[in-house]
């Protein structure tokens, strides 16, 4: 019996738009692409999600394109406004909890993304627990972050279902014995969840249902 619903954030309960930051930094054309390549498109970006100290990550990024060091530093100063809570996020959490389920968050997330977007993450206070990768020191789909979630909240894998927009993350969860639902839209995911739970849940009317190609947990 499923007792626990685990959500990813980016592309599921949050939308992600880094163009907001590029515009704020007045970056366009070649300068924008060079900063993008050095930051969110770089493998070094995942180090932020793993909790590495920001200055150390900045130095690694700037070393790849020294001419753009000032622009890279400015880009990394703030991530405010980059993420937005989907219009259904809080209601979906509440519906599931009212149905007697516990709701958890397991997300690859950087410390700055969390700190600079507190208002958009306020709905997390209504969940039963959160594991961010920057706190865990590891990221999905590594086994250790799933182990941490299960251990911290004393969860039985067979009683959990995980909603994520990446197949590799779901495959890693399945290896732990956790059921998975690939998120493509809120409506479709809610229908699959309702079928799995064998209960009827209220329908959510939303304008912000479908995962967008710009959304990605890997660049939070």
Short mmCIF file of C-alpha atoms in Angstrom, two decimals:
data_model
loop_
_atom_site.label_atom_id
_atom_site.label_comp_id
_atom_site.label_asym_id
_atom_site.label_seq_id
_atom_site.Cartn_x
_atom_site.Cartn_y
_atom_site.Cartn_z
CA UNK A 1 0.00 0.00 0.00
CA UNK A 2 1.31 3.43 -0.96
CA UNK A 3 1.44 5.75 2.04
CA UNK A 4 4.03 8.29 0.91
CA UNK A 5 4.22 10.53 -2.16
CA UNK A 6 7.66 11.93 -3.01
CA UNK A 7 7.95 14.89 -5.39
CA UNK A 8 10.83 16.26 -7.39
CA UNK A 9 10.71 20.07 -7.68
CA UNK A 10 12.16 21.47 -10.94
CA UNK A 11 9.84 20.63 -13.83
CA UNK A 12 7.25 19.12 -11.46
CA UNK A 13 6.19 21.53 -8.70
CA UNK A 14 8.39 24.40 -9.87
CA UNK A 15 9.02 26.03 -13.23
CA UNK A 16 12.61 27.08 -13.97
CA UNK A 17 13.61 30.00 -16.20
CA UNK A 18 17.24 31.12 -16.29
CA UNK A 19 16.44 33.76 -18.90
CA UNK A 20 15.28 35.86 -15.95
CA UNK A 21 18.83 35.95 -14.63
CA UNK A 22 20.43 36.58 -18.01
CA UNK A 23 18.15 39.56 -18.56
CA UNK A 24 18.85 40.93 -15.09
CA UNK A 25 22.58 40.77 -15.81
CA UNK A 26 22.07 42.45 -19.21
CA UNK A 27 23.59 39.47 -20.97
CA UNK A 28 22.76 38.75 -24.60
CA UNK A 29 24.31 37.39 -27.75
CA UNK A 30 27.84 35.99 -27.49
CA UNK A 31 28.36 37.20 -23.90
CA UNK A 32 25.22 35.42 -22.77
CA UNK A 33 26.22 32.16 -24.46
CA UNK A 34 29.71 32.28 -22.96
CA UNK A 35 28.29 32.77 -19.46
CA UNK A 36 25.73 30.02 -20.05
CA UNK A 37 28.45 27.64 -21.19
CA UNK A 38 30.61 28.47 -18.16
CA UNK A 39 27.75 28.15 -15.65
CA UNK A 40 24.46 26.30 -16.10
CA UNK A 41 25.69 24.33 -19.13
CA UNK A 42 28.91 23.30 -17.38
CA UNK A 43 29.48 20.05 -15.51
CA UNK A 44 30.81 22.25 -12.69
CA UNK A 45 27.26 23.46 -12.10
CA UNK A 46 26.38 20.14 -10.47
CA UNK A 47 28.94 20.94 -7.78
CA UNK A 48 26.58 23.63 -6.48
CA UNK A 49 23.83 21.05 -6.19
CA UNK A 50 26.24 18.85 -4.25
CA UNK A 51 26.85 21.63 -1.76
CA UNK A 52 30.38 22.69 -2.72
CA UNK A 53 31.36 26.15 -1.45
CA UNK A 54 30.31 28.79 -3.99
CA UNK A 55 33.64 30.58 -4.29
CA UNK A 56 35.39 27.31 -5.12
CA UNK A 57 32.81 26.59 -7.83
CA UNK A 58 33.15 30.13 -9.20
CA UNK A 59 36.91 29.73 -9.56
CA UNK A 60 36.46 26.49 -11.50
CA UNK A 61 33.93 28.11 -13.81
CA UNK A 62 35.97 31.27 -14.37
CA UNK A 63 39.06 29.21 -15.16
CA UNK A 64 37.26 27.92 -18.25
CA UNK A 65 36.72 31.43 -19.64
CA UNK A 66 38.90 33.98 -17.76
CA UNK A 67 37.81 36.89 -19.96
CA UNK A 68 34.25 36.48 -18.71
CA UNK A 69 35.16 36.28 -15.02
CA UNK A 70 33.32 39.50 -14.00
CA UNK A 71 30.16 38.45 -15.86
CA UNK A 72 30.27 34.94 -14.39
CA UNK A 73 30.65 36.32 -10.87
CA UNK A 74 27.75 38.72 -11.38
CA UNK A 75 25.55 35.93 -12.75
CA UNK A 76 26.23 33.80 -9.65
CA UNK A 77 25.37 36.57 -7.17
CA UNK A 78 21.66 35.88 -7.06
CA UNK A 79 19.18 33.31 -8.39
CA UNK A 80 16.08 35.22 -7.28
CA UNK A 81 13.14 34.90 -9.63
CA UNK A 82 14.56 31.94 -11.53
CA UNK A 83 12.04 29.48 -10.07
CA UNK A 84 8.29 29.83 -9.64
CA UNK A 85 5.90 27.57 -7.78
CA UNK A 86 3.41 26.04 -10.20
CA UNK A 87 -0.14 27.22 -9.64
CA UNK A 88 -1.18 23.72 -8.53
CA UNK A 89 1.75 22.97 -6.19
CA UNK A 90 0.26 23.91 -2.82
CA UNK A 91 -3.19 22.55 -3.65
CA UNK A 92 -1.78 19.21 -4.81
CA UNK A 93 0.16 18.79 -1.58
CA UNK A 94 -2.94 19.63 0.47
CA UNK A 95 -5.18 17.25 -1.47
CA UNK A 96 -2.79 14.36 -0.93
CA UNK A 97 -2.41 15.08 2.77
CA UNK A 98 -6.18 15.36 3.20
CA UNK A 99 -6.38 11.90 1.61
CA UNK A 100 -4.23 10.58 4.46
CA UNK A 101 -0.93 10.41 2.59
CA UNK A 102 2.41 11.85 3.64
CA UNK A 103 4.20 14.10 1.16
CA UNK A 104 7.96 14.48 0.81
CA UNK A 105 10.37 16.39 -1.45
CA UNK A 106 13.55 14.95 -2.98
CA UNK A 107 15.27 17.44 -5.25
CA UNK A 108 18.62 18.38 -6.74
CA UNK A 109 18.89 21.97 -5.56
CA UNK A 110 21.64 24.46 -4.82
CA UNK A 111 21.94 26.38 -1.56
CA UNK A 112 21.61 29.74 -3.34
CA UNK A 113 18.54 28.67 -5.32
CA UNK A 114 16.85 27.73 -2.05
CA UNK A 115 17.96 30.87 -0.18
CA UNK A 116 17.03 33.31 -2.93
CA UNK A 117 13.60 31.85 -3.67
CA UNK A 118 12.14 31.33 -0.20
CA UNK A 119 8.75 32.78 -1.09
CA UNK A 120 8.30 30.37 -4.01
CA UNK A 121 9.21 27.49 -1.69
CA UNK A 122 6.85 28.44 1.13
CA UNK A 123 4.49 25.59 0.24
CA UNK A 124 7.20 23.15 1.34
CA UNK A 125 6.23 23.91 4.93
CA UNK A 126 3.08 21.89 4.30
CA UNK A 127 5.02 18.75 3.36
CA UNK A 128 6.21 16.09 5.79
CA UNK A 129 9.87 16.38 4.90
CA UNK A 130 12.42 17.71 2.42
CA UNK A 131 15.80 16.46 1.22
CA UNK A 132 17.80 18.90 -0.88
CA UNK A 133 20.93 17.64 -2.61
CA UNK A 134 23.09 20.53 -1.38
CA UNK A 135 22.38 19.41 2.19
CA UNK A 136 22.92 15.75 1.38
CA UNK A 137 26.23 16.31 -0.42
CA UNK A 138 25.08 14.08 -3.27
CA UNK A 139 22.58 14.26 -6.13
CA UNK A 140 20.01 12.10 -7.84
CA UNK A 141 20.32 9.56 -9.33
CA UNK A 142 23.00 8.48 -6.82
CA UNK A 143 21.78 5.81 -4.43
CA UNK A 144 22.93 7.68 -1.33
CA UNK A 145 20.38 10.47 -1.61
CA UNK A 146 17.49 8.00 -1.76
CA UNK A 147 18.95 6.18 1.24
CA UNK A 148 19.06 9.47 3.13
CA UNK A 149 15.41 10.25 2.45
CA UNK A 150 14.28 6.77 3.47
CA UNK A 151 16.43 6.74 6.61
CA UNK A 152 15.72 10.30 7.77
CA UNK A 153 11.96 9.83 7.65
CA UNK A 154 11.81 6.08 8.40
CA UNK A 155 10.10 5.31 5.09
CA UNK A 156 9.45 1.82 3.74
CA UNK A 157 10.40 1.82 0.01
CA UNK A 158 7.42 -0.31 -1.01
CA UNK A 159 5.09 2.26 0.56
CA UNK A 160 6.47 5.14 -1.54
CA UNK A 161 5.84 6.56 -5.00
CA UNK A 162 8.19 9.11 -6.58
CA UNK A 163 7.14 11.68 -9.20
CA UNK A 164 10.05 13.01 -11.26
CA UNK A 165 10.52 14.32 -14.80
CA UNK A 166 13.72 12.33 -15.44
CA UNK A 167 13.74 8.63 -16.21
CA UNK A 168 17.20 8.05 -14.73
CA UNK A 169 16.02 9.39 -11.37
CA UNK A 170 12.99 7.11 -11.47
CA UNK A 171 15.10 4.10 -12.41
CA UNK A 172 17.35 4.78 -9.43
CA UNK A 173 14.29 5.00 -7.18
CA UNK A 174 12.95 1.73 -8.59
CA UNK A 175 16.27 0.06 -7.74
CA UNK A 176 15.51 1.04 -4.13
CA UNK A 177 12.05 -0.50 -4.32
CA UNK A 178 10.21 2.81 -4.79
CA UNK A 179 7.36 3.04 -7.32
CA UNK A 180 7.80 5.76 -9.95
CA UNK A 181 5.66 8.04 -12.11
CA UNK A 182 7.26 9.99 -14.96
CA UNK A 183 5.96 13.55 -14.85
CA UNK A 184 4.91 15.10 -18.15
CA UNK A 185 1.91 17.07 -16.92
CA UNK A 186 0.02 17.52 -13.66
CA UNK A 187 -3.19 16.14 -15.12
CA UNK A 188 -1.54 12.97 -16.44
CA UNK A 189 0.54 12.41 -13.31
CA UNK A 190 -2.48 12.94 -11.05
CA UNK A 191 -4.46 10.38 -13.05
CA UNK A 192 -1.66 7.80 -12.76
CA UNK A 193 -1.31 8.51 -9.06
CA UNK A 194 -5.05 8.13 -8.50
CA UNK A 195 -4.99 4.79 -10.32
CA UNK A 196 -2.03 3.58 -8.27
CA UNK A 197 -3.66 4.62 -5.00
CA UNK A 198 -7.06 3.23 -5.99
CA UNK A 199 -8.76 6.33 -4.58
CA UNK A 200 -10.55 9.27 -6.15
CA UNK A 201 -8.83 12.62 -5.72
CA UNK A 202 -10.22 16.11 -6.47
CA UNK A 203 -9.39 17.47 -9.91
CA UNK A 204 -7.08 20.49 -10.00
CA UNK A 205 -7.85 23.20 -12.53
CA UNK A 206 -4.50 24.57 -13.66
CA UNK A 207 -2.99 26.68 -16.42
CA UNK A 208 0.52 25.54 -15.52
CA UNK A 209 0.31 21.81 -15.97
CA UNK A 210 2.83 20.61 -18.52
CA UNK A 211 6.56 20.29 -18.06
CA UNK A 212 8.39 22.80 -20.24
CA UNK A 213 11.62 22.09 -22.06
CA UNK A 214 13.37 24.89 -20.13
CA UNK A 215 12.58 23.28 -16.77
CA UNK A 216 15.35 21.21 -15.29
CA UNK A 217 16.31 20.17 -11.80
CA UNK A 218 19.91 19.76 -12.93
CA UNK A 219 20.31 23.54 -13.22
CA UNK A 220 18.73 24.60 -9.96
#
